[in-house]
Coordinates of C-alpha atoms in Angstrom, one line a residue:
M1 CA -125.3 46.7 50.4
T2 CA -122.2 45.7 48.4
E3 CA -121.7 42.0 48.1
Q4 CA -118.3 40.6 48.9
P5 CA -116.7 38.7 46.0
P6 CA -116.5 35.0 46.6
T7 CA -113.2 33.7 48.1
A8 CA -111.1 31.9 45.6
E9 CA -110.7 28.2 46.2
Y10 CA -108.1 25.9 44.7
R11 CA -107.3 22.2 44.4
I12 CA -103.7 21.4 45.1
E13 CA -103.0 21.0 41.4
D14 CA -104.4 24.5 40.7
L15 CA -102.4 25.9 43.5
A16 CA -99.3 24.4 42.2
H17 CA -99.9 25.8 38.7
L18 CA -100.6 29.3 40.0
S19 CA -97.7 29.4 42.5
G20 CA -95.1 27.7 40.3
A21 CA -94.4 25.1 42.9
T22 CA -94.9 21.4 42.5
V23 CA -97.5 19.3 44.3
R24 CA -94.8 17.5 46.1
T25 CA -93.2 20.8 47.2
I26 CA -96.5 22.1 48.5
R27 CA -97.0 18.9 50.6
A28 CA -93.4 19.1 51.9
Y29 CA -94.0 22.8 53.0
Q30 CA -97.1 21.6 54.9
D31 CA -95.2 18.8 56.6
R32 CA -92.5 21.4 57.7
G33 CA -95.0 23.8 59.0
L34 CA -94.3 26.5 56.4
L35 CA -97.8 26.3 54.8
P36 CA -101.1 26.1 56.7
R37 CA -103.1 22.9 56.3
P38 CA -106.0 23.1 53.7
E39 CA -109.6 23.1 54.6
R40 CA -111.1 19.6 54.4
R41 CA -114.4 19.4 52.6
G42 CA -115.7 15.9 52.3
R43 CA -113.0 13.9 50.5
A44 CA -111.3 17.0 49.0
N45 CA -108.7 19.5 50.3
V46 CA -109.4 23.1 49.5
Y47 CA -106.8 25.8 49.4
G48 CA -107.4 29.6 49.4
E49 CA -105.7 32.9 48.6
T50 CA -103.8 32.7 51.9
H51 CA -102.0 29.6 50.7
L52 CA -101.2 31.1 47.4
A53 CA -99.8 34.3 49.0
R54 CA -97.7 32.2 51.4
L55 CA -96.2 30.1 48.6
R56 CA -95.3 33.3 46.7
Q57 CA -93.7 34.6 49.9
I58 CA -91.6 31.5 50.4
A59 CA -90.5 31.6 46.7
D60 CA -89.4 35.2 47.1
L61 CA -87.4 34.5 50.3
L62 CA -85.7 31.5 48.6
D63 CA -84.7 33.6 45.7
R64 CA -83.1 36.1 48.1
G65 CA -81.0 33.3 49.6
Y66 CA -82.8 32.4 52.8
T67 CA -82.9 28.8 54.0
L68 CA -86.1 27.0 54.7
A69 CA -85.3 27.0 58.4
S70 CA -84.8 30.8 58.4
I71 CA -88.0 31.3 56.4
K72 CA -90.0 29.3 58.9
E73 CA -88.8 31.6 61.7
L74 CA -89.6 34.7 59.6
L75 CA -93.1 33.5 58.8
A76 CA -93.7 32.7 62.5
A77 CA -92.7 36.2 63.4
W78 CA -95.0 37.5 60.6
D79 CA -97.9 35.5 61.9
A80 CA -97.2 36.9 65.4
G81 CA -97.7 40.4 64.1
L82 CA -94.1 41.6 64.1
D83 CA -92.8 44.0 61.5
L84 CA -90.5 41.9 59.3
G85 CA -88.4 44.8 58.0
G86 CA -85.7 44.6 60.7
V87 CA -86.0 40.9 61.1
L88 CA -85.4 40.3 57.4
G89 CA -82.3 42.5 57.6
L90 CA -81.0 40.5 60.6
V91 CA -81.6 37.2 58.9
A92 CA -80.0 38.5 55.7
E93 CA -76.9 39.3 57.6
I94 CA -76.7 35.9 59.3
D95 CA -77.6 33.9 56.3
G96 CA -75.4 35.9 53.9
P97 CA -72.0 34.8 52.8
W98 CA -69.3 34.8 55.5
T99 CA -66.5 35.1 52.9
D100 CA -65.8 37.2 49.9
E101 CA -64.9 34.1 47.9
E102 CA -67.2 33.3 45.0
A103 CA -68.1 29.8 43.9
S104 CA -66.8 28.6 40.5
R105 CA -67.3 25.6 38.2
I106 CA -64.7 23.1 37.0
S107 CA -65.0 20.5 34.3
R108 CA -64.0 16.9 34.9
P109 CA -61.0 17.0 32.6
D110 CA -59.7 20.2 34.3
L111 CA -60.3 18.6 37.7
D112 CA -58.3 15.5 36.7
A113 CA -55.5 17.7 35.3
A114 CA -55.3 19.7 38.5
F115 CA -54.6 16.4 40.4
G116 CA -51.9 14.9 38.3
G117 CA -53.9 13.9 35.3
T118 CA -55.4 10.7 36.8
S119 CA -59.0 10.0 37.6
D120 CA -59.9 8.9 41.1
E121 CA -63.6 8.1 41.6
E122 CA -63.2 7.4 45.3
A123 CA -61.5 10.7 45.9
I124 CA -64.1 12.6 44.0
A125 CA -66.9 10.9 46.0
E126 CA -65.1 11.9 49.2
A127 CA -64.9 15.5 47.9
V128 CA -68.6 15.6 47.0
E129 CA -69.5 14.1 50.5
L130 CA -67.4 16.8 52.2
G131 CA -68.9 19.6 50.0
V132 CA -65.6 20.5 48.4
L133 CA -67.3 19.6 45.1
E134 CA -71.0 19.7 44.3
R135 CA -72.6 17.8 41.5
I136 CA -74.6 19.8 38.9
P137 CA -77.9 18.2 37.9
G138 CA -77.8 17.0 34.3
K139 CA -74.0 17.5 34.0
D140 CA -71.8 14.5 34.8
D141 CA -68.7 16.2 33.5
E142 CA -68.8 19.4 35.5
Y143 CA -68.8 20.3 39.2
L144 CA -69.6 23.4 41.3
V145 CA -66.7 24.4 43.5
P146 CA -68.1 26.4 46.6
S147 CA -64.5 27.3 47.7
P148 CA -61.9 27.5 44.9
Q149 CA -59.3 28.3 47.5
E150 CA -59.9 25.0 49.4
L151 CA -59.7 23.0 46.1
A152 CA -56.5 24.8 45.2
V153 CA -55.0 23.9 48.6
A154 CA -55.9 20.2 48.0
A155 CA -54.3 20.4 44.6
E156 CA -51.0 21.9 46.0
L157 CA -50.9 19.3 48.7
H158 CA -51.4 16.5 46.2
S159 CA -48.7 17.8 43.9
A160 CA -46.3 17.9 47.0
G161 CA -46.9 14.1 47.4
V162 CA -49.9 13.9 49.8
P163 CA -52.4 11.1 48.8
L164 CA -55.9 12.4 48.0
L165 CA -57.6 10.2 50.6
A166 CA -55.2 11.5 53.2
I167 CA -56.1 15.1 52.3
S168 CA -59.9 14.3 52.7
G169 CA -59.2 12.6 56.0
H170 CA -57.2 15.6 57.2
L171 CA -60.0 17.9 56.1
R172 CA -62.6 15.9 58.1
E173 CA -60.5 16.3 61.2
L174 CA -59.8 19.9 60.6
R175 CA -63.5 20.7 60.0
G176 CA -64.5 19.3 63.3
Q177 CA -61.9 21.4 65.1
V178 CA -62.9 24.5 63.2
E179 CA -66.6 24.0 63.9
H180 CA -65.8 23.7 67.6
I181 CA -64.0 27.1 67.4
A182 CA -66.9 28.6 65.6
S183 CA -69.3 27.3 68.2
R184 CA -67.2 28.7 71.0
F185 CA -67.1 32.1 69.2
L186 CA -70.9 32.1 68.8
D187 CA -71.4 31.2 72.4
F188 CA -69.1 34.0 73.4
T189 CA -70.7 36.7 71.3
T190 CA -74.2 35.5 72.3
E191 CA -73.4 35.7 76.0
H192 CA -71.8 39.1 75.8
V193 CA -73.3 40.9 72.8
F194 CA -76.6 39.4 71.6
Q195 CA -78.2 38.2 74.8
P196 CA -80.3 41.4 75.2
F197 CA -82.0 40.7 71.8
L198 CA -82.8 37.0 72.5
D199 CA -85.0 37.1 75.6
H200 CA -88.0 38.6 73.7
P201 CA -89.2 39.0 70.1
P202 CA -87.1 41.8 68.7
T203 CA -88.7 45.0 67.6
D204 CA -87.8 46.4 64.1
A205 CA -85.3 48.8 65.6
E206 CA -83.7 46.1 67.8
A207 CA -83.4 43.7 64.8
A208 CA -81.8 46.5 62.8
E209 CA -79.3 47.1 65.7
A210 CA -78.5 43.4 65.9
A211 CA -77.9 43.2 62.2
A212 CA -75.5 46.1 62.4
L213 CA -73.6 44.3 65.2
V214 CA -73.4 41.1 63.0
R215 CA -71.9 43.2 60.2
R216 CA -69.2 44.6 62.6
L217 CA -68.4 41.3 64.3
R218 CA -68.6 39.1 61.1
P219 CA -64.8 39.4 60.2
L220 CA -63.5 39.2 63.8
A221 CA -63.6 35.4 64.0
Q222 CA -61.6 34.9 60.8
Q223 CA -59.1 37.7 61.7
T224 CA -58.5 36.1 65.1
I225 CA -58.0 32.6 63.6
D226 CA -55.7 34.0 61.0
A227 CA -53.5 35.7 63.5
E228 CA -53.4 32.8 66.0
L229 CA -52.8 30.2 63.2
A230 CA -49.9 32.3 61.9
R231 CA -48.4 32.5 65.4
A232 CA -48.8 28.8 66.0
M233 CA -47.4 27.8 62.6
R234 CA -44.4 30.1 63.1
T235 CA -43.6 28.6 66.6
L236 CA -44.3 25.0 65.8
A237 CA -42.7 25.0 62.3
T238 CA -39.5 26.3 63.7
R239 CA -39.5 23.7 66.5
Y240 CA -40.2 20.9 64.0
L241 CA -37.5 22.0 61.7
R242 CA -34.8 22.2 64.4
H243 CA -35.9 18.8 65.8
H244 CA -35.6 17.1 62.4
L245 CA -32.4 18.8 61.5
N246 CA -30.8 17.6 64.7
E247 CA -31.9 14.1 64.0
A248 CA -30.5 14.3 60.5
L249 CA -27.0 15.1 61.7
P250 CA -24.7 12.0 61.3
A251 CA -23.7 10.4 64.5
E252 CA -20.1 10.2 63.5
A253 CA -19.7 13.5 61.8
E254 CA -16.3 15.2 61.3
P255 CA -15.2 17.4 64.3
S256 CA -15.5 20.5 62.2
T257 CA -19.1 19.6 61.3
K258 CA -19.9 18.9 64.9
A259 CA -18.3 22.1 66.0
G260 CA -20.4 24.1 63.5
A261 CA -23.6 22.3 64.6
A262 CA -22.7 23.0 68.2
A263 CA -22.2 26.7 67.5
V264 CA -25.5 27.0 65.7
A265 CA -27.2 25.1 68.5
E266 CA -25.6 27.3 71.1
T267 CA -26.7 30.5 69.4
E268 CA -30.3 29.3 68.9
V269 CA -30.7 27.9 72.4
Q270 CA -29.0 30.9 74.0
A271 CA -31.7 33.1 72.3
K272 CA -34.3 30.8 73.9
A273 CA -32.7 31.1 77.3
E274 CA -32.9 34.9 77.0
A275 CA -36.7 34.4 76.7
V276 CA -37.2 32.1 79.7
A277 CA -38.8 35.0 81.6
E278 CA -41.9 34.4 79.5
A279 CA -42.1 30.8 80.7
V280 CA -41.8 31.9 84.3
A281 CA -44.5 34.5 83.8
A282 CA -46.8 31.7 82.6
A283 CA -46.2 29.8 85.9
P284 CA -48.0 30.8 89.1
G285 CA -47.0 34.3 90.3
P286 CA -45.6 37.3 88.6
V287 CA -41.9 36.8 87.6
T288 CA -40.2 38.8 84.9
D289 CA -36.7 38.9 83.5
P290 CA -35.5 42.6 83.5
R291 CA -33.6 41.9 80.2
T292 CA -36.9 41.6 78.3
A293 CA -37.8 45.1 79.2
T294 CA -34.5 46.6 78.1
D295 CA -33.3 44.6 75.2
P296 CA -35.7 44.9 72.1
A297 CA -33.9 42.0 70.4
V298 CA -35.3 39.6 73.0
V299 CA -38.5 37.9 71.7
P300 CA -40.5 36.3 74.5
E301 CA -41.7 32.8 73.9
A302 CA -43.9 30.7 76.2
V303 CA -42.2 27.6 77.6
L304 CA -43.9 25.3 80.1
L305 CA -41.8 24.6 83.2
P306 CA -42.8 22.6 86.3
A307 CA -44.5 24.8 88.8
E308 CA -42.7 23.3 91.7
A309 CA -39.3 24.0 90.1
V310 CA -40.2 27.6 89.5
Q311 CA -41.5 28.0 93.1
A312 CA -38.3 26.4 94.4
V313 CA -36.2 28.9 92.4
R314 CA -38.2 31.8 93.8
A315 CA -37.7 30.5 97.3
L316 CA -33.9 30.5 96.7
V317 CA -33.4 33.8 94.9
G318 CA -36.6 35.7 95.3
A319 CA -39.5 36.2 92.8
E320 CA -37.8 39.2 91.2
N321 CA -34.7 37.3 90.3
A322 CA -36.2 33.9 89.4
A323 CA -36.4 34.5 85.7
A324 CA -32.8 35.8 85.4
F325 CA -31.6 32.8 87.5
I326 CA -33.3 30.2 85.2
A327 CA -32.1 32.0 82.1
A328 CA -28.5 32.0 83.4
A329 CA -28.6 28.4 84.4
A330 CA -29.9 27.4 80.9
H331 CA -27.2 29.5 79.3
R332 CA -24.5 27.7 81.3
E333 CA -26.0 24.3 80.3
V334 CA -25.8 25.3 76.6
Q335 CA -22.2 26.3 77.0
A336 CA -21.3 23.1 78.7
R337 CA -23.0 21.0 75.9
A338 CA -21.1 23.0 73.3
M339 CA -17.8 22.3 75.0
D340 CA -18.7 18.5 75.2
T341 CA -19.3 18.5 71.4
L342 CA -16.1 20.3 70.6
A343 CA -14.1 18.0 72.9
A344 CA -15.6 14.9 71.3
G345 CA -13.6 15.6 68.1
R346 CA -10.3 15.2 70.1
G347 CA -10.9 11.5 70.7
A348 CA -12.5 9.2 73.2
A349 CA -10.1 10.1 76.0
A350 CA -10.6 13.8 75.7
S351 CA -14.4 13.3 75.3
G352 CA -14.5 11.2 78.5
W353 CA -12.4 13.8 80.4
A354 CA -14.8 16.7 79.2
R355 CA -17.9 14.8 80.3
Q356 CA -16.3 14.0 83.7
A357 CA -15.3 17.6 84.2
A358 CA -18.8 18.7 83.3
S359 CA -20.4 16.3 85.6
T360 CA -18.1 16.9 88.6
G361 CA -17.3 20.5 88.2
G362 CA -20.9 21.6 88.7
S363 CA -20.7 25.1 87.3
G364 CA -20.5 24.1 83.6
A365 CA -23.2 21.4 83.4
T366 CA -25.8 22.6 85.8
S367 CA -29.2 22.7 84.0
A368 CA -32.1 24.9 84.9
V369 CA -34.0 21.9 86.2
D370 CA -31.0 20.8 88.3
A371 CA -30.7 24.3 89.7
A372 CA -34.4 24.3 90.6
A373 CA -34.0 20.9 92.2
D374 CA -31.0 22.2 94.3
A375 CA -33.0 25.2 95.3
D376 CA -35.9 22.9 96.3
T377 CA -33.4 21.0 98.5
H378 CA -32.1 24.2 100.1
T379 CA -35.6 25.2 100.8
E380 CA -36.5 22.0 102.5
H381 CA -33.4 22.2 104.7

């Protein structure tokens, strides 16, 4: 009868030497449930080959980029008897980088030069806390930059006059909003895509299928955010620019200047009036302006209108004509305001006459909201 070789036994110091881990790390793994507890013999703790194999397994997974939390889940699946081939592939897809951007390093002199040549310890501490910079052990004059693009954006903002602490404060706010969006996207995909894989331990084939889905869906969140951010910036930047330009016009400008400004305002707002159909479509009930279907130059833009006003217009002219009615009323208002501006250059008397004519004549100064209110009155009576 062949005798079985004796099972190897190690003290924690011997286990640390053989595995390459420190005694402190081994105890931390035990506390986190990654490593089984040793066998207690009298006053000594005894470790075996199982512990050594597990420590080498953890070290291998760490080298492959897995986090300790992911490793704990993988080892639990392994202990449950599951094939880790597909599970490892799935975790690799999830734990892998979600961007093609590669980290870089920057020296302290280069960092100071990128931000105006001055050293700001408080701003650097903020950047380290936010993860924009990471300290490198043993090197006080060099930092790891996880996202060079993010650091470059901060440098550009600072060169444009934005204080460093204002940039870090804005990043904190932005990060919270982006994390909310990411959470919503994960909830959405979990509910509609990954739920079948989550109600039971996945088989190797199911884990491989889920990993393939992660690869397909990985870029969708960023693509969606890029497209929606571009749309929002285009809309809001145009609105902000017009608002501030209008405020910047002198109150007592020359008549020719006012006339030019009025012409520009009329042209711009007239284009907006042509797209009022989009705003009506956003209100309760289907209403469309037939011009948006026939004129390719008309670019629809969503504009919020009071629902009661839209309903009143529909009651007056019918749902099929509501959009065209509101657009026409807005166009008339623009023309009336342009006439007022032009008349203002003729003197106070002429300006007063123009305003009186606009207010009493009705047809020239009736706004979309006034028309809606009139329609509401007709409806009531």
